[in-house]
Amino acid sequence: DTGVSQNPRHKITKRGQNVTFRCDPISEHNRLYWYRQTLGQGPEFLTYFQNEAQLEKSRLLSDRFSAERPKGSFSTLEIQRTEQGDSAMYLCASSLGLAVYQETQYFGPGTRLLVL
Amino acid sequence: RKEVEQDPGPFNVPEGATVAFNCTYSNSASQSFFWYRQDCRKEPKLLMSVYSSGNEDGRFTAQLNRASQYISLLIRDSKLSDSATYLCVVRGYQKVTFGIGTKLQVIP
């Protein structure tokens, strides 16, 4: 499978615990995005990387959230001290960074987080 | 005002009908526009990009009106398999904003 992969697919954790999600983009893609989606809403942009550089962070990304893409390949999203409001689907997408109007983002299957 | 607004629906239409969705955006500096399709409990997938000149892909036609700041999606001859949520996406220089999505249910 040469698409975007995310692990784990599901995560149940207790409030206050830390969780880390991984995203493996399509191999030649230089841009990588993280989104959060809750039921009945569209995906909300969290952050994006071009290669290893984190170029943009949403105000939604509180100081409990951190994302890395250390070698410009896979990325991790960590949530510290989880809260029940963090329960959501976390989606990763990658793209080949052509001109903006030509960019197609390919999404992974997501990691569904439930904080008890 | 939300950055990207869509009517969440649902739009219930019979097979073979033509249905249109609109999406408005607030930032006049927005650079590019897309329609994505999302099936229940699945990830979004690109349906089509939206260009100022309008573009068509089979039964689907997308248009952009920069003056009025909206994009539209027209689906002709609706199929049962078109049932999904259609997400409007607006891209600025760095930021990507998705609409809430419009749910379409095509009825036999």
XYZ file of N, CA and C in Angstrom:
672
model
N 0.850 -1.179 0.000
C 0.000 0.000 0.000
C 0.898 1.246 0.000
N 0.752 2.094 -0.989
C 1.615 3.262 -1.113
C 0.914 4.532 -0.683
N -0.209 4.437 -0.013
C -0.930 5.599 0.453
C -0.396 6.096 1.783
N -1.105 7.067 2.355
C -0.759 7.606 3.670
C -1.220 6.619 4.733
N -0.347 6.312 5.665
C -0.738 5.410 6.747
C -0.627 6.112 8.086
N -1.497 5.711 9.000
C -1.506 6.295 10.329
C -1.603 5.172 11.354
N -0.902 5.354 12.438
C -0.932 4.382 13.528
C -0.922 5.099 14.874
N -1.652 4.566 15.858
C -2.610 3.480 15.709
C -3.884 3.958 15.022
N -4.758 3.068 14.681
C -6.037 3.460 14.086
C -7.035 3.881 15.160
N -6.892 3.299 16.327
C -7.768 3.631 17.448
C -6.925 3.724 18.712
N -7.309 4.676 19.577
C -6.608 4.816 20.843
C -7.611 5.231 21.914
N -7.651 4.461 22.995
C -8.469 4.822 24.148
C -7.505 5.100 25.284
N -7.687 6.229 25.936
C -6.771 6.595 27.005
C -7.548 7.260 28.133
N -6.929 7.341 29.262
C -7.563 8.022 30.385
C -7.120 9.471 30.414
N -7.999 10.317 30.881
C -7.694 11.739 31.013
C -6.385 11.923 31.765
N -5.544 12.814 31.250
C -4.277 13.096 31.905
C -3.096 12.339 31.348
N -3.379 11.301 30.554
C -2.292 10.528 29.950
C -1.792 11.228 28.682
N -0.574 10.882 28.291
C -0.009 11.378 27.037
C -0.227 10.340 25.942
N -0.467 10.810 24.730
C -0.613 9.906 23.584
C 0.222 10.435 22.426
N 0.676 9.527 21.595
C 1.446 9.903 20.405
C 0.921 9.130 19.211
N 0.713 9.869 18.126
C 0.241 9.261 16.881
C 1.323 9.426 15.819
N 1.339 8.467 14.902
C 2.330 8.521 13.833
C 1.650 8.588 12.482
N 2.265 9.313 11.572
C 1.787 9.407 10.191
C 2.954 9.148 9.245
N 2.756 8.230 8.331
C 3.735 7.984 7.268
C 3.137 8.467 5.954
N 3.686 9.528 5.386
C 3.107 10.081 4.156
C 3.501 9.251 2.936
N 2.934 9.598 1.816
C 3.368 9.026 0.539
C 4.826 9.442 0.333
N 5.635 8.523 -0.114
C 7.093 8.669 0.022
C 7.676 9.934 -0.620
N 7.213 10.343 -1.765
C 7.838 11.510 -2.400
C 7.195 12.840 -2.003
N 6.199 12.778 -1.121
C 5.482 13.998 -0.752
C 6.282 14.809 0.265
N 6.421 16.107 0.001
C 7.199 16.944 0.906
C 6.347 17.701 1.923
N 5.042 17.765 1.676
C 4.181 18.467 2.635
C 3.354 17.466 3.433
N 3.203 17.772 4.701
C 2.447 16.898 5.583
C 1.585 17.757 6.489
N 0.320 17.391 6.606
C -0.659 18.161 7.366
C -1.256 17.294 8.468
N -1.613 17.942 9.574
C -2.414 17.302 10.620
C -3.716 18.063 10.775
N -4.812 17.303 10.899
C -6.139 17.857 11.114
C -6.807 17.104 12.265
N -7.817 17.759 12.838
C -8.662 17.104 13.829
C -10.099 17.224 13.331
N -10.845 16.128 13.447
C -12.239 16.147 13.015
C -13.120 15.535 14.090
N -14.144 16.287 14.471
C -15.145 15.776 15.408
C -16.439 15.526 14.651
N -17.331 14.780 15.268
C -18.557 14.340 14.604
C -19.374 15.525 14.105
N -19.730 15.469 12.835
C -20.576 16.505 12.274
C -19.844 17.765 11.861
N -18.526 17.741 11.965
C -17.715 18.895 11.582
C -16.757 18.519 10.467
N -16.277 19.531 9.748
C -15.221 19.279 8.788
C -13.883 19.181 9.503
N -12.864 18.688 8.824
C -11.532 18.646 9.431
C -11.046 20.047 9.784
N -10.454 20.190 10.965
C -9.892 21.455 11.405
C -8.375 21.386 11.274
N -7.809 22.330 10.600
C -6.366 22.382 10.387
C -5.649 22.571 11.718
N -4.613 21.759 11.941
C -3.799 21.895 13.149
C -2.418 22.457 12.834
N -1.727 21.807 11.884
C -0.371 22.238 11.577
C 0.067 21.640 10.256
N 1.136 22.212 9.683
C 1.661 21.612 8.475
C 3.162 21.787 8.378
N 3.786 20.817 7.722
C 5.225 20.766 7.511
C 5.531 20.795 6.026
N 6.600 21.499 5.706
C 7.194 21.342 4.387
C 8.574 20.766 4.648
N 8.763 19.542 4.209
C 9.954 18.767 4.603
C 9.961 18.690 6.126
N 11.057 19.064 6.785
C 11.087 18.951 8.247
C 10.659 20.241 8.945
N 10.415 21.288 8.190
C 10.076 22.582 8.781
C 8.578 22.691 9.049
N 8.233 23.053 10.274
C 6.833 23.280 10.633
C 6.502 24.721 10.281
N 5.703 24.918 9.241
C 5.502 26.256 8.695
C 4.303 26.988 9.266
N 3.355 26.243 9.775
C 2.142 26.899 10.258
C 1.538 26.071 11.373
N 1.060 26.754 12.410
C 0.364 26.098 13.518
C -0.923 26.840 13.788
N -2.002 26.118 13.907
C -3.278 26.721 14.223
C -3.303 27.133 15.689
N -4.167 28.126 15.975
C -4.365 28.498 17.384
C -5.037 27.362 18.155
N -5.646 26.429 17.393
C -6.252 25.258 18.039
C -5.195 24.391 18.704
N -3.955 24.511 18.231
C -2.880 23.658 18.718
C -2.330 24.273 20.002
N -2.936 23.858 21.127
C -2.501 24.417 22.407
C -1.110 23.900 22.755
N -0.580 24.396 23.874
C 0.774 23.985 24.261
C 0.830 22.519 24.691
N -0.322 21.867 24.778
C -0.300 20.428 25.096
C -0.040 19.588 23.847
N -0.144 20.221 22.699
C 0.035 19.518 21.433
C 1.404 19.853 20.848
N 2.082 18.842 20.358
C 3.323 19.109 19.640
C 3.444 18.127 18.479
N 3.974 18.624 17.397
C 4.156 17.783 16.212
C 5.588 17.919 15.743
N 6.087 16.810 15.201
C 7.450 16.797 14.678
C 7.494 16.039 13.371
N 8.475 16.393 12.594
C 8.752 15.632 11.367
C 10.274 15.666 11.197
N 10.962 14.892 12.013
C 12.401 15.073 12.184
C 13.260 14.903 10.929
N 12.917 14.027 10.056
C 13.760 13.822 8.880
C 12.998 14.133 7.605
N 11.910 14.847 7.761
C 11.130 15.178 6.581
C 10.376 14.013 5.991
N 10.272 12.923 6.773
C 9.512 11.781 6.253
C 8.269 11.589 7.119
N 8.303 10.665 8.087
C 7.134 10.452 8.934
C 7.003 11.608 9.924
N 5.810 11.693 10.504
C 5.555 12.738 11.494
C 4.876 12.117 12.711
N 5.067 12.755 13.857
C 4.358 12.357 15.063
C 3.597 13.544 15.625
N 2.445 13.247 16.189
C 1.634 14.240 16.891
C 1.464 13.736 18.311
N 1.921 14.528 19.272
C 1.803 14.133 20.674
C 0.818 15.064 21.379
N -0.021 14.481 22.186
C -0.923 15.243 23.034
C -0.568 14.900 24.477
N -0.200 15.913 25.231
C 0.136 15.701 26.648
C -1.078 16.018 27.505
N -1.167 15.325 28.623
C -2.224 15.585 29.613
C -3.584 15.652 28.918
N -3.946 14.571 28.261
C -5.170 14.564 27.455
C -6.387 14.960 28.274
N -7.323 15.603 27.583
C -8.599 16.014 28.159
C -9.710 15.358 27.342
N -10.902 15.271 27.928
C -12.002 14.631 27.214
C -12.325 15.362 25.912
N -12.102 16.659 25.898
C -12.349 17.445 24.691
C -11.390 17.132 23.552
N -10.333 16.379 23.827
C -9.393 15.981 22.779
C -9.921 14.793 21.976
N -10.991 14.183 22.438
C -11.560 13.034 21.726
C -11.996 13.474 20.337
N -11.469 12.829 19.336
C -11.708 13.223 17.949
C -11.004 12.236 17.032
N -11.211 12.438 15.729
C -10.419 11.730 14.726
C -9.271 12.646 14.337
N -8.061 12.137 14.377
C -6.889 12.908 13.978
C -6.442 12.400 12.606
N -6.513 13.302 11.649
C -6.221 12.952 10.259
C -4.891 13.547 9.828
N -4.170 12.779 9.067
C -2.924 13.235 8.473
C -3.118 13.244 6.966
N -2.523 14.213 6.308
C -2.582 14.265 4.848
C -1.209 14.649 4.321
N -0.893 14.186 3.136
C 0.376 14.591 2.528
C 0.130 15.061 1.107
N 1.065 15.848 0.612
C 0.934 16.351 -0.753
C 2.319 16.613 -1.320
N 2.327 16.656 -2.637
C 3.555 17.063 -3.326
C 3.431 18.554 -3.526
N 4.351 19.309 -2.960
C 4.223 20.759 -2.885
C 4.455 21.473 -4.190
N 3.473 21.350 -5.070
C 3.524 22.111 -6.314
C 2.905 23.479 -6.043
N 2.580 24.195 -7.081
C 1.847 25.449 -6.883
C 0.581 25.146 -6.104
N 0.188 26.103 -5.272
C -0.908 25.870 -4.342
C -2.163 25.374 -5.039
N -2.479 25.940 -6.185
C -3.732 25.575 -6.828
C -3.660 24.190 -7.449
N -2.436 23.652 -7.545
C -2.307 22.317 -8.106
C -2.226 21.240 -7.034
N -2.159 21.654 -5.777
C -1.878 20.698 -4.720
C -3.073 19.809 -4.429
N -2.842 18.522 -4.375
C -3.853 17.561 -3.950
C -3.371 16.924 -2.660
N -4.190 16.996 -1.636
C -3.849 16.357 -0.372
C -4.446 14.960 -0.348
N -3.645 14.011 0.053
C -4.089 12.629 0.202
C -4.132 12.322 1.700
N -5.291 11.891 2.142
C -5.498 11.675 3.566
C -5.236 10.232 3.953
N -4.744 10.076 5.165
C -4.669 8.747 5.770
C -6.007 8.392 6.377
N -6.119 7.160 6.893
C -7.394 6.686 7.443
C -7.737 7.298 8.791
N -6.789 7.985 9.412
C -7.057 8.646 10.680
C -6.781 7.787 11.895
N -6.578 8.456 13.018
C -6.486 7.807 14.335
C -7.640 8.340 15.163
N -8.478 7.415 15.597
C -9.635 7.819 16.412
C -9.244 7.754 17.873
N -9.292 8.915 18.543
C -8.908 9.004 19.954
C -10.140 9.159 20.827
N -10.197 8.368 21.864
C -11.248 8.506 22.877
C -10.564 8.698 24.230
N -10.876 9.814 24.859
C -10.317 10.100 26.180
C -11.412 9.904 27.221
N -11.177 8.985 28.129
C -12.195 8.666 29.138
C -12.031 9.515 30.389
N -18.392 35.837 11.493
C -18.688 35.033 10.299
C -17.626 33.934 10.162
N -18.073 32.709 9.867
C -17.132 31.615 9.689
C -16.319 31.840 8.420
N -15.094 31.303 8.434
C -14.229 31.465 7.264
C -14.793 30.769 6.037
N -15.373 29.602 6.252
C -15.967 28.840 5.158
C -17.330 28.338 5.632
N -18.361 28.634 4.888
C -19.708 28.249 5.308
C -20.370 27.356 4.280
N -20.972 26.310 4.782
C -21.733 25.387 3.936
C -23.034 25.049 4.639
N -24.054 24.775 3.864
C -25.307 24.257 4.397
C -25.074 22.777 4.717
N -25.229 22.364 5.978
C -24.922 20.967 6.325
C -25.905 19.960 5.764
N -27.085 20.434 5.306
C -28.090 19.528 4.757
C -28.824 18.788 5.872
N -29.305 17.567 5.671
C -29.016 16.767 4.481
C -29.875 17.147 3.277
N -29.308 16.924 2.113
C -30.040 17.057 0.866
C -30.469 15.640 0.473
N -31.763 15.409 0.454
C -32.293 14.107 0.037
C -32.857 14.247 -1.363
N -32.243 13.580 -2.336
C -32.665 13.735 -3.726
C -32.890 12.363 -4.340
N -33.818 12.270 -5.303
C -34.035 10.980 -5.971
C -32.936 10.713 -6.980
N -32.707 9.446 -7.247
C -31.759 9.058 -8.299
C -32.080 9.799 -9.589
N -31.049 10.251 -10.257
C -31.248 10.920 -11.542
C -31.432 12.421 -11.432
N -31.625 12.907 -10.229
C -31.839 14.349 -10.043
C -30.519 15.113 -10.186
N -30.662 16.404 -10.385
C -29.523 17.319 -10.364
C -29.540 18.071 -9.034
N -28.401 18.157 -8.421
C -28.321 18.833 -7.116
C -27.118 19.770 -7.118
N -27.273 20.888 -6.436
C -26.185 21.870 -6.389
C -25.911 22.286 -4.955
N -24.644 22.435 -4.647
C -24.226 22.917 -3.325
C -23.421 24.195 -3.507
N -23.594 25.097 -2.576
C -22.781 26.300 -2.554
C -21.936 26.341 -1.293
N -20.879 27.114 -1.369
C -19.990 27.295 -0.236
C -19.476 28.724 -0.312
N -19.586 29.462 0.780
C -19.087 30.839 0.777
C -17.837 30.924 1.647
N -16.954 31.844 1.308
C -15.745 32.034 2.083
C -15.553 33.515 2.372
N -14.876 33.805 3.465
C -14.817 35.191 3.939
C -13.524 35.901 3.552
N -12.452 35.152 3.309
C -11.162 35.778 3.048
C -10.964 35.988 1.556
N -11.008 37.245 1.140
C -10.898 37.544 -0.296
C -9.516 37.218 -0.844
N -8.539 37.020 0.036
C -7.182 36.691 -0.413
C -6.979 35.192 -0.609
N -8.015 34.410 -0.414
C -7.900 32.954 -0.580
C -7.400 32.628 -1.984
N -6.574 31.604 -2.064
C -5.852 31.354 -3.302
C -6.392 30.179 -4.115
N -6.822 29.152 -3.442
C -7.262 27.980 -4.201
C -8.412 27.289 -3.478
N -9.156 26.527 -4.263
C -10.443 26.016 -3.801
C -10.619 24.590 -4.297
N -11.238 23.787 -3.454
C -11.380 22.370 -3.792
C -12.709 21.858 -3.245
N -13.184 20.789 -3.840
C -14.260 19.989 -3.260
C -13.690 18.616 -2.924
N -13.927 18.181 -1.698
C -13.564 16.840 -1.262
C -14.849 16.097 -0.938
N -14.764 14.784 -1.068
C -15.877 13.916 -0.715
C -15.446 13.075 0.483
N -16.365 12.924 1.437
C -16.064 12.077 2.598
C -17.223 11.121 2.830
N -16.941 9.843 2.756
C -17.924 8.825 3.094
C -17.918 8.617 4.600
N -19.015 8.060 5.098
C -19.181 7.910 6.543
C -18.002 7.144 7.156
N -17.375 7.736 8.143
C -16.280 7.128 8.901
C -15.061 6.802 8.033
N -14.926 7.540 6.936
C -13.759 7.382 6.067
C -13.034 8.718 5.972
N -11.838 8.674 5.363
C -11.091 9.914 5.195
C -11.600 10.694 3.993
N -11.388 12.014 3.969
C -11.779 12.818 2.803
C -10.925 12.444 1.591
N -11.555 12.544 0.414
C -10.824 12.312 -0.841
C -11.146 13.434 -1.807
N -10.125 13.883 -2.529
C -10.316 14.983 -3.463
C -11.308 14.598 -4.548
N -12.294 15.453 -4.734
C -13.251 15.275 -5.824
C -12.778 16.091 -7.024
N -12.583 17.379 -6.794
C -12.065 18.219 -7.870
C -11.564 19.547 -7.342
N -10.625 20.116 -8.068
C -10.187 21.480 -7.805
C -11.182 22.414 -8.472
N -11.197 23.660 -8.053
C -12.155 24.623 -8.590
C -11.397 25.788 -9.188
N -11.624 26.071 -10.449
C -10.924 27.137 -11.133
C -11.903 28.248 -11.497
N -11.344 29.430 -11.689
C -12.187 30.591 -12.007
C -13.006 30.369 -13.267
N -12.419 29.632 -14.184
C -13.101 29.415 -15.459
C -14.157 28.326 -15.361
N -14.238 27.677 -14.220
C -15.160 26.557 -14.063
C -14.539 25.290 -14.627
N -14.864 24.191 -14.049
C -14.345 22.938 -14.574
C -15.351 21.815 -14.377
N -15.259 20.853 -15.265
C -16.239 19.781 -15.316
C -15.496 18.441 -15.342
N -16.047 17.485 -14.619
C -15.478 16.139 -14.627
C -16.652 15.173 -14.643
N -17.009 14.739 -15.835
C -18.149 13.834 -15.956
C -19.431 14.520 -15.512
N -20.072 13.956 -14.510
C -21.352 14.504 -14.035
C -21.174 15.666 -13.056
N -19.943 15.996 -12.735
C -19.653 17.002 -11.724
C -19.122 18.284 -12.374
N -19.670 19.404 -11.938
C -19.206 20.707 -12.416
C -18.960 21.606 -11.217
N -17.783 22.219 -11.195
C -17.448 23.134 -10.099
C -17.212 24.522 -10.669
N -17.632 25.521 -9.912
C -17.423 26.897 -10.359
C -16.990 27.760 -9.190
N -16.242 28.797 -9.519
C -15.761 29.753 -8.528
C -16.237 31.138 -8.918
N -16.783 31.867 -7.974
C -17.165 33.252 -8.183
C -16.409 34.091 -7.164
N -15.298 34.674 -7.624
C -14.452 35.438 -6.698
C -15.138 36.723 -6.228
N -15.902 37.342 -7.107
C -16.541 38.616 -6.756
C -17.509 38.422 -5.591
N -18.246 37.331 -5.616
C -19.222 37.057 -4.561
C -18.670 36.098 -3.509
N -17.461 35.637 -3.720
C -16.769 34.771 -2.765
C -17.556 33.506 -2.447
N -17.876 32.776 -3.504
C -18.469 31.466 -3.282
C -18.013 30.498 -4.348
N -18.075 29.229 -3.993
C -17.848 28.172 -4.965
C -19.062 27.259 -4.966
N -19.238 26.582 -6.064
C -20.401 25.720 -6.193
C -19.998 24.370 -6.767
N -20.837 23.397 -6.488
C -20.668 22.051 -7.034
C -22.016 21.591 -7.543
N -22.052 21.185 -8.796
C -23.277 20.686 -9.411
C -23.085 19.215 -9.737
N -24.023 18.406 -9.327
C -23.988 16.978 -9.644
C -25.207 16.661 -10.494
N -24.957 16.175 -11.699
C -26.057 15.809 -12.586
C -26.306 14.311 -12.521
N -27.528 13.909 -12.805
C -27.876 12.483 -12.888
C -27.368 11.728 -11.650
N -27.798 12.154 -10.489
C -27.308 11.607 -9.215
C -27.419 10.083 -9.166
N -26.380 9.471 -8.645
C -26.345 8.013 -8.432
C -26.405 7.730 -6.936
N -26.846 6.529 -6.605
C -26.868 6.132 -5.188
C -25.470 6.267 -4.582
N -24.455 5.969 -5.393
C -23.077 6.011 -4.905
C -22.571 7.429 -4.655
N -23.349 8.428 -5.047
C -22.956 9.820 -4.765
C -23.277 10.200 -3.324
N -24.014 9.367 -2.614
C -24.365 9.662 -1.222
C -23.091 9.760 -0.397
N -22.885 10.922 0.204
C -21.659 11.198 0.946
C -21.775 12.610 1.505
N -20.740 13.040 2.196
C -20.631 14.432 2.626
C -19.627 15.134 1.723
N -19.999 16.295 1.228
C -19.148 17.048 0.305
C -18.566 18.248 1.054
N -17.249 18.258 1.127
C -16.528 19.271 1.898
C -15.943 20.326 0.966
N -16.223 21.554 1.269
C -15.638 22.686 0.551
C -14.314 23.027 1.234
N -13.261 23.258 0.460
C -11.949 23.551 1.036
C -11.395 24.826 0.416
N -10.938 25.727 1.258
C -10.393 27.000 0.809
C -8.972 27.109 1.338
N -8.074 27.457 0.450
C -6.677 27.499 0.847
C -6.120 28.908 0.734
N -5.462 29.359 1.788
C -4.724 30.613 1.762
C -3.254 30.315 1.571
N -2.422 31.259 1.916
C -0.991 31.074 1.691
C -0.445 29.890 2.479
N -0.825 29.775 3.730
C -0.326 28.684 4.554
C -1.455 27.811 5.089
N -2.618 28.405 5.247
C -3.681 27.752 5.998
C -4.676 27.086 5.060
N -5.218 25.976 5.517
C -6.246 25.264 4.772
C -7.488 25.210 5.641
N -8.624 25.625 5.110
C -9.858 25.630 5.887
C -10.914 24.778 5.201
N -11.447 23.831 5.937
C -12.532 22.988 5.455
C -13.866 23.546 5.947
N -14.882 23.417 5.125
C -16.236 23.698 5.581
C -16.746 22.527 6.401
N -17.933 22.708 6.951
C -18.540 21.680 7.788
C -18.994 20.477 6.968
N -19.162 20.699 5.661
C -19.612 19.616 4.796
C -21.110 19.653 4.582
N -21.521 19.265 3.383
C -22.939 19.145 3.038
C -23.235 17.671 2.798
N -24.201 17.155 3.535
C -24.526 15.739 3.408
C -25.544 15.537 2.288
N -25.222 14.639 1.386
C -26.114 14.277 0.289
C -26.563 12.840 0.454
N -27.867 12.628 0.365
C -28.419 11.280 0.377
C -29.228 11.109 -0.896
N -28.784 10.207 -1.762
C -29.514 9.926 -2.999
C -30.424 8.739 -2.736
N -31.712 8.940 -3.032
C -32.730 7.949 -2.674
C -33.179 7.180 -3.914
N -33.333 5.859 -3.808
C -33.756 5.064 -4.980
C -35.136 5.493 -5.477
